[in-house]
CSV table of C-alpha atoms and ligand atoms in Angstrom, one decimal:
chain,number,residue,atom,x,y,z
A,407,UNK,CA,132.1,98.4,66.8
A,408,UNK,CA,134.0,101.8,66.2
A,409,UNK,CA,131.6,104.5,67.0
A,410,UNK,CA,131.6,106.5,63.7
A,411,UNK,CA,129.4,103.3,62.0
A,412,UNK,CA,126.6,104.2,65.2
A,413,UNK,CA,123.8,105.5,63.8
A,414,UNK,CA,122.4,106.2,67.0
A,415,UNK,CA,118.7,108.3,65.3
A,416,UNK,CA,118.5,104.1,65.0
A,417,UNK,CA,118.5,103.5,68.9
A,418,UNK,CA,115.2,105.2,69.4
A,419,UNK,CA,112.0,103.3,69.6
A,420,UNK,CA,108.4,103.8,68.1
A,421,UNK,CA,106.1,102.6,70.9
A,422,UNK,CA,102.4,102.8,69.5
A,423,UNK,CA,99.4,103.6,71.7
A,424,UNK,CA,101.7,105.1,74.7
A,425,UNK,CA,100.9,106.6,77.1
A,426,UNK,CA,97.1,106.5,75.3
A,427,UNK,CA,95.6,105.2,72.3
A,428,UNK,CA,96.9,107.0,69.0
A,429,UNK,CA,100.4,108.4,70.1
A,430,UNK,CA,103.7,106.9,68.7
A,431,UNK,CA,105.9,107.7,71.8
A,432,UNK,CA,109.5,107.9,71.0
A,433,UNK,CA,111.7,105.9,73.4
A,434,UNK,CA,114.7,107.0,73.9
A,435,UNK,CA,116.1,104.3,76.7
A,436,UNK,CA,117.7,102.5,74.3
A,437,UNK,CA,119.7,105.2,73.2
A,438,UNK,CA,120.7,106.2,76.6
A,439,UNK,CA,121.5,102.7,77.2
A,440,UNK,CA,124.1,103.0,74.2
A,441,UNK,CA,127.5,104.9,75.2
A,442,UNK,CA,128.6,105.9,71.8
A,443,UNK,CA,125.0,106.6,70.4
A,444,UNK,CA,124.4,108.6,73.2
A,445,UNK,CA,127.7,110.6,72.9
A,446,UNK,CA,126.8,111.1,68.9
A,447,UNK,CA,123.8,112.3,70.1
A,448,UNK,CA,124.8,114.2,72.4
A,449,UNK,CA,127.7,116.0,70.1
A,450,UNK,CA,124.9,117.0,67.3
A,451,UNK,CA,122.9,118.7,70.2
A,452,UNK,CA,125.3,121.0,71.3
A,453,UNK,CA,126.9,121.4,68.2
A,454,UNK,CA,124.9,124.8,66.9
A,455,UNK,CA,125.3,126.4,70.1
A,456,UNK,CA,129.2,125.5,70.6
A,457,UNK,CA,130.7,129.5,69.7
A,458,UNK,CA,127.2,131.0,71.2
A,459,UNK,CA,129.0,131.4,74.6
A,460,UNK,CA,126.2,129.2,76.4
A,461,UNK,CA,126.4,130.1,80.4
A,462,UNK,CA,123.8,127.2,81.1
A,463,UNK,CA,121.7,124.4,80.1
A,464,UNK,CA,117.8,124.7,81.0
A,465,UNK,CA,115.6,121.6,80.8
A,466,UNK,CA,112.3,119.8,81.8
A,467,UNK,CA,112.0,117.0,84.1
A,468,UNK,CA,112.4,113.9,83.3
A,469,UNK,CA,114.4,113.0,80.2
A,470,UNK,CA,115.3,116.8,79.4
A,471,UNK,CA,117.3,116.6,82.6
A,472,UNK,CA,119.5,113.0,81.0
A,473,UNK,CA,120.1,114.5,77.8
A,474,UNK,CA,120.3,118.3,79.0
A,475,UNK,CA,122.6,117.5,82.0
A,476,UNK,CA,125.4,116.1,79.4
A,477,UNK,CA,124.8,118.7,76.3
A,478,UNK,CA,125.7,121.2,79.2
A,479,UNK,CA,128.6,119.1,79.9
A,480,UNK,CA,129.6,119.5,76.4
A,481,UNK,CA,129.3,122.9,76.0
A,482,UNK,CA,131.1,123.6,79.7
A,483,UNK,CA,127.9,125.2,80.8
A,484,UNK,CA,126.0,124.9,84.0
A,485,UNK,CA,122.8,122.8,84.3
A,486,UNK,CA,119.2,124.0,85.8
A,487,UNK,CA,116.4,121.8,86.6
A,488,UNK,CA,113.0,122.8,85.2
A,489,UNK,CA,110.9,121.1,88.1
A,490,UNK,CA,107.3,119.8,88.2
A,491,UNK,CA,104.9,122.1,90.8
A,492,UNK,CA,106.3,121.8,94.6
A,493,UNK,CA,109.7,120.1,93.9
A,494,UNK,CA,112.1,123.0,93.9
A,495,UNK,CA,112.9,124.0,97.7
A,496,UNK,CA,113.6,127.9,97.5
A,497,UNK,CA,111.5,130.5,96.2
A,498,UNK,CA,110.1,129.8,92.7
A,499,UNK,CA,109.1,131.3,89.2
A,500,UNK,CA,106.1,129.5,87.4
A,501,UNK,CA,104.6,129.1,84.2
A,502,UNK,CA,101.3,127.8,83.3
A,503,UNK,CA,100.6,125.3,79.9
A,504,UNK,CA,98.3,123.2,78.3
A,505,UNK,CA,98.4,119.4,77.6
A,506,UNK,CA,95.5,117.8,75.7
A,507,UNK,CA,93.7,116.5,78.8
A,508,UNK,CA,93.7,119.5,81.5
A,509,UNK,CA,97.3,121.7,82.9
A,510,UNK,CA,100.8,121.6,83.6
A,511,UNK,CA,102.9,123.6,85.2
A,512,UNK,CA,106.7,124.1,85.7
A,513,UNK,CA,108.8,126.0,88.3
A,514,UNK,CA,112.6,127.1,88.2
A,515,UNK,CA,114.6,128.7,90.9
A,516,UNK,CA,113.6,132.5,90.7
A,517,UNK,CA,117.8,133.6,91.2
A,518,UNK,CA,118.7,130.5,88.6
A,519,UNK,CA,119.4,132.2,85.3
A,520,UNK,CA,119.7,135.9,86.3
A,521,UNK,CA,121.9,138.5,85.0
A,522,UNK,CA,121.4,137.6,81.5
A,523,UNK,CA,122.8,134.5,81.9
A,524,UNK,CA,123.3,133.1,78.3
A,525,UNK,CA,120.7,130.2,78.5
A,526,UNK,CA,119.7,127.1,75.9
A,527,UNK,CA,117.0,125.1,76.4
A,528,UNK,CA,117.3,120.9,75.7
A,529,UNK,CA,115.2,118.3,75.8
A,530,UNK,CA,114.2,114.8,73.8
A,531,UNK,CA,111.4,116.1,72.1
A,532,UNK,CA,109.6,119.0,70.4
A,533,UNK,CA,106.0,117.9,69.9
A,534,UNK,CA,103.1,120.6,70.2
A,535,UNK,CA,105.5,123.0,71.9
A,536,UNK,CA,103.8,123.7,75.5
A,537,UNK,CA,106.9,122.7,77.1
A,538,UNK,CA,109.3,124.3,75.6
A,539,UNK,CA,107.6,127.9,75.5
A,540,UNK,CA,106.6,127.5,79.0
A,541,UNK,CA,110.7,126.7,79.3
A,542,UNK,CA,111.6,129.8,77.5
A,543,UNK,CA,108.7,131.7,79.5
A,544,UNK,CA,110.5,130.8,82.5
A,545,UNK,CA,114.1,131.8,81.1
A,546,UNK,CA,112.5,135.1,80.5
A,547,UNK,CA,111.0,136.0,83.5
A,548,UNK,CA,114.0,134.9,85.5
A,549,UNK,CA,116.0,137.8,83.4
A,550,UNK,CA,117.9,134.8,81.8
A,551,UNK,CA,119.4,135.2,77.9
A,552,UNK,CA,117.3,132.9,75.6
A,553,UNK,CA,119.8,132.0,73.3
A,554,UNK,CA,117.8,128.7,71.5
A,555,UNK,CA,116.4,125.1,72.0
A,556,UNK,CA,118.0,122.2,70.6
A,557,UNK,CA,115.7,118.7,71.0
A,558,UNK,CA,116.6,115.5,69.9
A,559,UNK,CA,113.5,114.6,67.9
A,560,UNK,CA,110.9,117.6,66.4
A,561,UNK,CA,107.3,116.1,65.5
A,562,UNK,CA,107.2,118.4,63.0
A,563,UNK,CA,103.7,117.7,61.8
A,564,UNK,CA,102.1,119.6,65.5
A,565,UNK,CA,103.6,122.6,64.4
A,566,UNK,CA,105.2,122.9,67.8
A,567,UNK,CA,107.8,125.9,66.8
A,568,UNK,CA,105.6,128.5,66.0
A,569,UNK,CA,105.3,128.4,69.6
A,570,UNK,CA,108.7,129.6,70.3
A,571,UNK,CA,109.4,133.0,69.1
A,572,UNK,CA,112.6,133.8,67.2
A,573,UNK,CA,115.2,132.1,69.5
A,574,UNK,CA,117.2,129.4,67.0
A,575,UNK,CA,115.5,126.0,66.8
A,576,UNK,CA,117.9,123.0,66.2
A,577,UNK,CA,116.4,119.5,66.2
A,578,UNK,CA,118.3,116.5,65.4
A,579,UNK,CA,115.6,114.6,64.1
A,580,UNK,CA,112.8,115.5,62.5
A,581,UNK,CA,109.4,113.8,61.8
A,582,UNK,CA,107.1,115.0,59.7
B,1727,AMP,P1,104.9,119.2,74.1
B,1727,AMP,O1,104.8,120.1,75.3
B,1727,AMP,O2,103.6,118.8,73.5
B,1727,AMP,O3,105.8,119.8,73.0
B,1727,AMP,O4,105.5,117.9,74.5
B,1727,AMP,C1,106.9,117.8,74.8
B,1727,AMP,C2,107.1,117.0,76.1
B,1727,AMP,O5,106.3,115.8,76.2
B,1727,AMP,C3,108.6,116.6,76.1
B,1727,AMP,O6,109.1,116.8,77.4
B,1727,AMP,C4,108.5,115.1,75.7
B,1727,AMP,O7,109.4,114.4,76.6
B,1727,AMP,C5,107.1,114.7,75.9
B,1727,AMP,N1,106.5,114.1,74.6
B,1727,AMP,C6,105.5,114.6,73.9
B,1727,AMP,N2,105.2,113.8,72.9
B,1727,AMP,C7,106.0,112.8,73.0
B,1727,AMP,C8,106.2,111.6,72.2
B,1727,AMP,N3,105.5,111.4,71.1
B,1727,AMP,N4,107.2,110.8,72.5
B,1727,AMP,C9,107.9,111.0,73.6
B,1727,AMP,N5,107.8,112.1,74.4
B,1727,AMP,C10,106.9,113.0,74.1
């Protein structure tokens, strides 16, 4: 099948009652498990940032690192991992955030976006927005650029952007 009749939004899966009772996760491993989807996918998420002179790619462990790792790729940036606590090696930045049951917290390299590096934050989805803002809290601190977030699904009904300040927003899908 030629890959303009993909419609890869198709190739991701509602999975009710996961990882608890009363969330719709969205799977993406069939997408990822689809070359051209993925690529489609891939294309619209670095589309809006293509002329905005992106230096790197930041993303959250796990699936922001998949889909992050090839939207910098696309845009010839360079890729930096946003790391669960104790992971990263050197000497680390933090920043705090809440789940619904208790804390999280994520760590970056302290020396991985300085000088104003040009920085845009991916991952597969925008839901109440504690990850991402901790992401861009990191960016920040590290003396990085925020230039924008782009996510492959938004659950636009938690509202999760009014967490992020003014830094562009692009979200291929969007639930609401
Ligand atoms: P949040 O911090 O609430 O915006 O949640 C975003 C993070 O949790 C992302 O890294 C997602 O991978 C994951 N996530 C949250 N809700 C879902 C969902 N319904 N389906 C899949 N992943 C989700």
């Amino acid at each position: 099948m030629g890959e303009e009749h993909v419609v890869w939004q198709l190739l991701i899966r509602d999975v009710p009652d996961f990882p608890r009772p009363g969330i719709v996760f969205k799977d993406i491993t069939p997408l990822l498990a689809d070359s051209a989807g993925l690529r489609l996918c891939v294309d619209e998420l670095a589309a809006p940032f293509e002329d905005r002179s992106i230096d790197l790619v930041a993303a959250p462990e796990a699936r922001g690192f998949v889909i992050g790792a090839m939207v910098a790729d696309r845009l010839d940036a360079g890729f930096v991992p946003l790391r669960k606590s104790g992971k990263l090696p050197r000497e680390t930045l933090h920043a705090d955030y809440e789940l619904e049951y208790g804390a999280e917290r994520l760590e970056m390299h302290t020396d991985a976006v300085a000088n104003q590096a040009r920085v845009l934050i991916v991952d597969d989805v925008l839901a109440t927005g504690g990850t991402a803002a901790a992401s861009a809290r990191l960016v920040t601190l590290g003396g990085g650029d925020l230039v924008g977030f782009s996510f492959v699904l938004e659950l636009e009904f938690l509202g999760g952007r009014r967490q992020l300040g003014e830094a562009h927003i692009a979200a291929a899908i969007t639930v609401q």
